[in-house]
mmCIF file of C-alpha atoms in Angstrom:
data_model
loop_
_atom_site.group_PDB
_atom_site.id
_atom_site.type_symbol
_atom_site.label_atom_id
_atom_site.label_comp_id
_atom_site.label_asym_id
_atom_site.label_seq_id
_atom_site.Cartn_x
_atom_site.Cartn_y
_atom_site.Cartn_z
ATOM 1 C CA UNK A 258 27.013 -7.885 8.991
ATOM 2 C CA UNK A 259 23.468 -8.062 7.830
ATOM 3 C CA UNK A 260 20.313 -6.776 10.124
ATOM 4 C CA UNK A 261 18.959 -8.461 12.746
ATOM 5 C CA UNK A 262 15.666 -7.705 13.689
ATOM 6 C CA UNK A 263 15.626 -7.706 17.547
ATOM 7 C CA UNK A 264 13.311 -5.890 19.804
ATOM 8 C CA UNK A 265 14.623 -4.403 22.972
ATOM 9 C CA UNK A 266 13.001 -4.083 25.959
ATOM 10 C CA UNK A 267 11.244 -0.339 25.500
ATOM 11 C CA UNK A 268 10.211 1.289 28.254
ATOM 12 C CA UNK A 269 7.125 3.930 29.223
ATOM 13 C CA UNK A 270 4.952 4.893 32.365
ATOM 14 C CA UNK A 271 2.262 2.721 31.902
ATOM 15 C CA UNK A 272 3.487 0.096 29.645
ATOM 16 C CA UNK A 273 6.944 -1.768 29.768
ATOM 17 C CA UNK A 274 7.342 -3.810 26.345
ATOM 18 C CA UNK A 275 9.539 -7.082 26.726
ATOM 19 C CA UNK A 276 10.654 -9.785 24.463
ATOM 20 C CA UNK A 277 7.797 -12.318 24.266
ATOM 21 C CA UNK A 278 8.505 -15.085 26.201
ATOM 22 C CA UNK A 279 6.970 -18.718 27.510
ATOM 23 C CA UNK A 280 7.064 -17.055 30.873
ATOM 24 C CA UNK A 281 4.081 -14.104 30.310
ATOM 25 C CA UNK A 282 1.817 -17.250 29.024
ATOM 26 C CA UNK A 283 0.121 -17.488 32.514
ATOM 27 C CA UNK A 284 -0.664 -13.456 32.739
ATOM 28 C CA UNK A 285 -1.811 -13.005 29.138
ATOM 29 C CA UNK A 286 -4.063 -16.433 29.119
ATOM 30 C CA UNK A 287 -5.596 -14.306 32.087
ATOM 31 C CA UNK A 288 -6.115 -11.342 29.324
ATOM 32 C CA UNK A 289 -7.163 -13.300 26.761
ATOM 33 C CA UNK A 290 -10.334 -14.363 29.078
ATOM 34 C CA UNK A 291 -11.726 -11.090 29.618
ATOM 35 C CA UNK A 292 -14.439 -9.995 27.608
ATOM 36 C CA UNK A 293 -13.721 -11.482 23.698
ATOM 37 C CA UNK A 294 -16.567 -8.987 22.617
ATOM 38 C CA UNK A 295 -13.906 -6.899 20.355
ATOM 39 C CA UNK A 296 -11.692 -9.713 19.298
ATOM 40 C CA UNK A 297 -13.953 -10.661 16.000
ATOM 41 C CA UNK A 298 -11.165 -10.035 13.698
ATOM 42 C CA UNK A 299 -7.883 -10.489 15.815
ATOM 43 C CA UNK A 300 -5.700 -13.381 16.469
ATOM 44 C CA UNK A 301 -5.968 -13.432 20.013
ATOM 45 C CA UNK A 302 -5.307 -17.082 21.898
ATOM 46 C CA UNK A 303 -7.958 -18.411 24.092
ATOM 47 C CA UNK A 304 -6.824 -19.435 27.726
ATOM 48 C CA UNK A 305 -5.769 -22.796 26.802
ATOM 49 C CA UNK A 306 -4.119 -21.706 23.740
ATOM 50 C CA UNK A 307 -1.548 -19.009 24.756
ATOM 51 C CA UNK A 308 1.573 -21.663 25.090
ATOM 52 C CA UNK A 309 0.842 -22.861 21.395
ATOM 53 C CA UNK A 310 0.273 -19.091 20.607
ATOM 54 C CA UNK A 311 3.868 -18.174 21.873
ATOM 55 C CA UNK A 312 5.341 -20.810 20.506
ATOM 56 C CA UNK A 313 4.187 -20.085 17.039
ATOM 57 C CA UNK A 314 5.348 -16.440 17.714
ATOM 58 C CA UNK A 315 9.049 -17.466 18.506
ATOM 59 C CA UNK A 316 9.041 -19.728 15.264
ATOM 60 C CA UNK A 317 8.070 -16.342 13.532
ATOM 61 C CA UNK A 318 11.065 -14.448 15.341
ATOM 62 C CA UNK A 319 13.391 -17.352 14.354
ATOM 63 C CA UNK A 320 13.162 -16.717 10.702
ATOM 64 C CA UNK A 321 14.212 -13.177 11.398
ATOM 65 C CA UNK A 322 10.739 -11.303 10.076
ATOM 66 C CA UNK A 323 9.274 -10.706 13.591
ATOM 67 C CA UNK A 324 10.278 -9.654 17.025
ATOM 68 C CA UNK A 325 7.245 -9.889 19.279
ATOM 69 C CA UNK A 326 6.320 -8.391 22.262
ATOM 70 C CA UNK A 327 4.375 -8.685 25.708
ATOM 71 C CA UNK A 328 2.055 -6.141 26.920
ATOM 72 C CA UNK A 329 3.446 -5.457 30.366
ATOM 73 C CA UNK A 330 1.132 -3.277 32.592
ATOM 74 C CA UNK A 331 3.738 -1.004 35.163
ATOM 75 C CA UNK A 332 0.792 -1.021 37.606
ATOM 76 C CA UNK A 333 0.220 -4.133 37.999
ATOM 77 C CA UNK A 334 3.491 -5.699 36.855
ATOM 78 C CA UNK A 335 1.110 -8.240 34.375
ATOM 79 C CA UNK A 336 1.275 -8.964 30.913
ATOM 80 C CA UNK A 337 -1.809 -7.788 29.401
ATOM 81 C CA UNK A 338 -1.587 -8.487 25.895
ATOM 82 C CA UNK A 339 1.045 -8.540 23.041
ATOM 83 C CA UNK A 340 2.238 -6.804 19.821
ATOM 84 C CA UNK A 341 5.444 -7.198 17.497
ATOM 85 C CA UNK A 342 7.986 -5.630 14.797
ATOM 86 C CA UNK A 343 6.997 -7.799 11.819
ATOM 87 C CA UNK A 344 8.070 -7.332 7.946
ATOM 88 C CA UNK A 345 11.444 -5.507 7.703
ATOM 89 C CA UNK A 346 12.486 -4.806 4.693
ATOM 90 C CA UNK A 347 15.727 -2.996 3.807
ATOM 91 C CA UNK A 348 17.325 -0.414 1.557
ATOM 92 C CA UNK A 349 18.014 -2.130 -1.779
ATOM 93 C CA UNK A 350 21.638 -3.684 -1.585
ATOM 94 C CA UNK A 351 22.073 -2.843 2.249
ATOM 95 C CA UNK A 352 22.131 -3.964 5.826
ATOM 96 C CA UNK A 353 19.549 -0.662 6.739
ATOM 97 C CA UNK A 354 16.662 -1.187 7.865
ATOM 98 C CA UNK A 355 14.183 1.227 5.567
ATOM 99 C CA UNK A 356 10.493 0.101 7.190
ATOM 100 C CA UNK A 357 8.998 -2.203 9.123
ATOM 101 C CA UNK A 358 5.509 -2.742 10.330
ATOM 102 C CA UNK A 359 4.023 -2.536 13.583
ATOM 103 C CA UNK A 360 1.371 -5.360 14.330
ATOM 104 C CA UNK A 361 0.136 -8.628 16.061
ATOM 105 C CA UNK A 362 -1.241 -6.011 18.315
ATOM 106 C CA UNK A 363 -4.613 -7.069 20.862
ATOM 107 C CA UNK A 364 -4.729 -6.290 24.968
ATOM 108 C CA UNK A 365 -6.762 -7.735 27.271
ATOM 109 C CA UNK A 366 -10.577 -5.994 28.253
ATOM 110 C CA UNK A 367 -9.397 -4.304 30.833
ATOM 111 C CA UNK A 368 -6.578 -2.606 29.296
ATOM 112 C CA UNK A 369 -8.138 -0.943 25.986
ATOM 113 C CA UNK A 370 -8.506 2.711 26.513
ATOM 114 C CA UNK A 371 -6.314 2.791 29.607
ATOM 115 C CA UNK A 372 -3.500 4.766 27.215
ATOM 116 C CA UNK A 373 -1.335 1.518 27.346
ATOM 117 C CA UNK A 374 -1.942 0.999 23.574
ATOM 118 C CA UNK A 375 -0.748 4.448 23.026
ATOM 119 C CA UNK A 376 2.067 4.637 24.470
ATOM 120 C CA UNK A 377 3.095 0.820 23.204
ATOM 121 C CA UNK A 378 2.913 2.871 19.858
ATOM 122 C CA UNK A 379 4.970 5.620 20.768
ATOM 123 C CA UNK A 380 7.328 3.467 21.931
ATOM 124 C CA UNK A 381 7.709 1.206 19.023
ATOM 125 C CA UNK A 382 7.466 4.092 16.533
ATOM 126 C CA UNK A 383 10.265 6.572 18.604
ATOM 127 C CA UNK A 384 12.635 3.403 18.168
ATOM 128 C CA UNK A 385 11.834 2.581 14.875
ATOM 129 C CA UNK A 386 12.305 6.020 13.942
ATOM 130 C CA UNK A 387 14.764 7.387 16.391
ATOM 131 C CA UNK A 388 16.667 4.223 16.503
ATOM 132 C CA UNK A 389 16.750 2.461 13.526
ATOM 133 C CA UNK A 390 15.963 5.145 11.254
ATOM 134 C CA UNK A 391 13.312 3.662 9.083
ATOM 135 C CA UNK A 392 11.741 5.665 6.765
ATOM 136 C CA UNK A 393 8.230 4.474 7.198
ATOM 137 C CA UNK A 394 6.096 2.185 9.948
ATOM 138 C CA UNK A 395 2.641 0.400 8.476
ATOM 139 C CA UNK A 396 -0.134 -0.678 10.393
ATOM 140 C CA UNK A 397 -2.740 -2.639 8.846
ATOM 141 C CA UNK A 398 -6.125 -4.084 10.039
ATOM 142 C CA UNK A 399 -9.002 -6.093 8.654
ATOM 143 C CA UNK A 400 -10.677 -3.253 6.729
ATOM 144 C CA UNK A 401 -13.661 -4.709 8.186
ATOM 145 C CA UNK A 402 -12.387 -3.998 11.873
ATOM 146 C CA UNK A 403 -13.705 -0.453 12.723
ATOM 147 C CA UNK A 404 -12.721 -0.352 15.970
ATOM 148 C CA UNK A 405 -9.055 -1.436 15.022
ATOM 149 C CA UNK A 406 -9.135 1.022 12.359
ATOM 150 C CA UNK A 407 -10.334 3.926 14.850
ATOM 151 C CA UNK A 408 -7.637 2.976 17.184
ATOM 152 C CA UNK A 409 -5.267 2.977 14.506
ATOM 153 C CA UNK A 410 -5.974 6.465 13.264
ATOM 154 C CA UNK A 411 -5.764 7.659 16.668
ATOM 155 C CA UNK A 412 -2.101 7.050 17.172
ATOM 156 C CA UNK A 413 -1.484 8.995 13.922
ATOM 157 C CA UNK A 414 -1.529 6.598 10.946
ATOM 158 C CA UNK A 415 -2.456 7.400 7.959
ATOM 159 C CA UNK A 416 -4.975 5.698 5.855
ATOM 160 C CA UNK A 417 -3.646 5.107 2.422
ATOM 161 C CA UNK A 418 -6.278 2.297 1.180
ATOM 162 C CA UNK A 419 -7.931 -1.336 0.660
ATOM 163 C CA UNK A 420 -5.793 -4.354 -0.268
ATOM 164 C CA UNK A 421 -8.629 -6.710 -1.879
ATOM 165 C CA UNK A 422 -7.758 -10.359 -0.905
ATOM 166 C CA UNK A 423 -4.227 -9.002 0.762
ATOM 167 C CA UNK A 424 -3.580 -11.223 3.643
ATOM 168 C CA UNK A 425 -4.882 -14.423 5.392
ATOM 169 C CA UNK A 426 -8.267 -13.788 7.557
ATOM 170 C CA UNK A 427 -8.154 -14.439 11.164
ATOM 171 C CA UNK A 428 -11.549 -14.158 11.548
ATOM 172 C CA UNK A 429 -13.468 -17.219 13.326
ATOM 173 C CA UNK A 430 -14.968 -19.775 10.830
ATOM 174 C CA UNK A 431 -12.960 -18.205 8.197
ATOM 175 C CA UNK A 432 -9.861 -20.069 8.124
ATOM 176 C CA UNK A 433 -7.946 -20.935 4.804
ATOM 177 C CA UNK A 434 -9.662 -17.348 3.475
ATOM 178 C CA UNK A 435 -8.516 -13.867 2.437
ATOM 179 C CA UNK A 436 -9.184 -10.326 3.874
ATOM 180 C CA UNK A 437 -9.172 -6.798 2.344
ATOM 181 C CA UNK A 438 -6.537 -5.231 5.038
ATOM 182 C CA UNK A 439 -6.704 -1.583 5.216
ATOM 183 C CA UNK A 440 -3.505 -0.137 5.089
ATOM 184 C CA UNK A 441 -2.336 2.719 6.949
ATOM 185 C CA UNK A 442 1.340 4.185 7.725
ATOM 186 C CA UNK A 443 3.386 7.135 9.280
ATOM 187 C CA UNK A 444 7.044 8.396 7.116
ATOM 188 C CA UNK A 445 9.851 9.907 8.475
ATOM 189 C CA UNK A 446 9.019 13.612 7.471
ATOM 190 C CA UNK A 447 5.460 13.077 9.851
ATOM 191 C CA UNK A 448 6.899 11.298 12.796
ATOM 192 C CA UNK A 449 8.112 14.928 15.358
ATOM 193 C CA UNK A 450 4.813 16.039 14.742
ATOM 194 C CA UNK A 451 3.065 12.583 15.588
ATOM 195 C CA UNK A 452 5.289 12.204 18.525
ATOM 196 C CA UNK A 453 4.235 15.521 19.925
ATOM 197 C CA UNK A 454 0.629 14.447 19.359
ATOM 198 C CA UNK A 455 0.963 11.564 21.395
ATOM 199 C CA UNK A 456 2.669 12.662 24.079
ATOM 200 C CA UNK A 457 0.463 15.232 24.829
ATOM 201 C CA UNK A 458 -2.236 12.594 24.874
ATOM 202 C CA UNK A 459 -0.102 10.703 27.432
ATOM 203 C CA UNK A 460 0.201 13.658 29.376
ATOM 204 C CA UNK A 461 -3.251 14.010 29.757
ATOM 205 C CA UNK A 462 -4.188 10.152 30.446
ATOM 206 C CA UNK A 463 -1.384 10.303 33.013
ATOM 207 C CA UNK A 464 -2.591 13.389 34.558
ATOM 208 C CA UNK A 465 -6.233 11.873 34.990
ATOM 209 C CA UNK A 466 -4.575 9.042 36.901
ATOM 210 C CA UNK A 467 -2.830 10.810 39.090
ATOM 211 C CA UNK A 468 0.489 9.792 38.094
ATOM 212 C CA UNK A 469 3.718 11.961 37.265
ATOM 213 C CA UNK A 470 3.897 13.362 33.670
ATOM 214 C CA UNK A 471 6.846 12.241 31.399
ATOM 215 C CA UNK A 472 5.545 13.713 28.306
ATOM 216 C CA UNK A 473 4.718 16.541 26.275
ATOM 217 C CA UNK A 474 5.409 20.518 27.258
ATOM 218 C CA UNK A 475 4.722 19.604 30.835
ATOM 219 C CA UNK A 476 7.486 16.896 31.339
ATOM 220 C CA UNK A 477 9.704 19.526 29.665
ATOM 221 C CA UNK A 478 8.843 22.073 32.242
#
């Protein structure tokens, strides 16, 4: 039996991550509203384009080279923005899964910097990694898009350089051209040390917001 890519519902403290679906369109059109300031190089859907913007996704996930995701606060219970599995690619002349990307990523205003996009990313890497035993994740980003790129090197990636004219832009007014993505990635051999850098981060965002700690040396007792 060949793979399948399929994401499973993965869940955290703060963030639960299910299987995008027409039913989070009313939640994230809500997200996509807030304050657009840091969306200059993201595909993110305005309001009144979030059914179309699902829709599209689920073609994606039909051909069998995505598996997207909703955002789903644990707070609140509200989808607050989205990210995917996207590109798998396999061992030469097998059904294994060797690496897959992590991307389609963008959460609502009110969301960045609340730890939910760091714990999305400990989630999909740990099951990537843990799961299907991939021997590398990539991330990429505009190479324009500092603040992607910061939040990208903050869960651990690792820069490896500029694509020139890589992938299409989703930049506004510059549809139909190309981007230089920056390219980043985390292997195997980095991952348990990674992991132990971002739960420790968890444990301290959790900690500041009064919640219980499932993470790092202090979950462990």
């Amino acid at each position: 039996m060949g793979f399948t890519l399929e994401g499973p519902i993965l869940d955290g403290t703060l963030v639960r991550l299910e299987p995008l679906e027409q039913g989070h369109a009313a939640d994230l059109a809500v997200a996509a509203q807030e304050d657009r300031g840091t969306y200059a190089f993201t595909w993110v859907p305005k309001a009144n384009e979030v059914d179309r913007y699902i829709d599209a996704q689920l073609v994606r996930a039909a051909s069998g080279r995505l598996a997207p995701y909703a955002q789903v606060d644990r707070v609140t219970g509200r989808a607050v923005g989205a990210t995917a599995y996207w590109d798998p690619r396999l061992w030469p002349g097998t059904d294994r899964l060797c690496a897959i990307e992590v991307g389609f990523t963008w959460l609502g205003a009110s969301a960045q910097g609340s730890g939910v996009n760091a714990e999305a990313k400990l989630l999909l890497f740990r099951h990537a990694f843990e799961t299907w035993g991939v021997a590398r994740v990539d991330l990429k980003t505009d190479a324009r898009n500092s603040r992607s790129r910061a939040a990208i090197e903050s869960v651990g990636a690792r820069f490896e350089g500029v694509l020139r004219n890589w992938s299409p832009s989703w930049a506004p007014g510059e549809e139909g051209r190309l981007r230089d993505s920056a390219m980043y990635s985390i292997v195997a051999s980095e991952w348990p040390e990674r992991r132990e850098r971002l739960e420790a981060r968890l444990a301290e965002i959790t900690k500041r917001r009064g919640m219980s700690v499932p993470y790092g040396a202090d979950a462990r007792g």
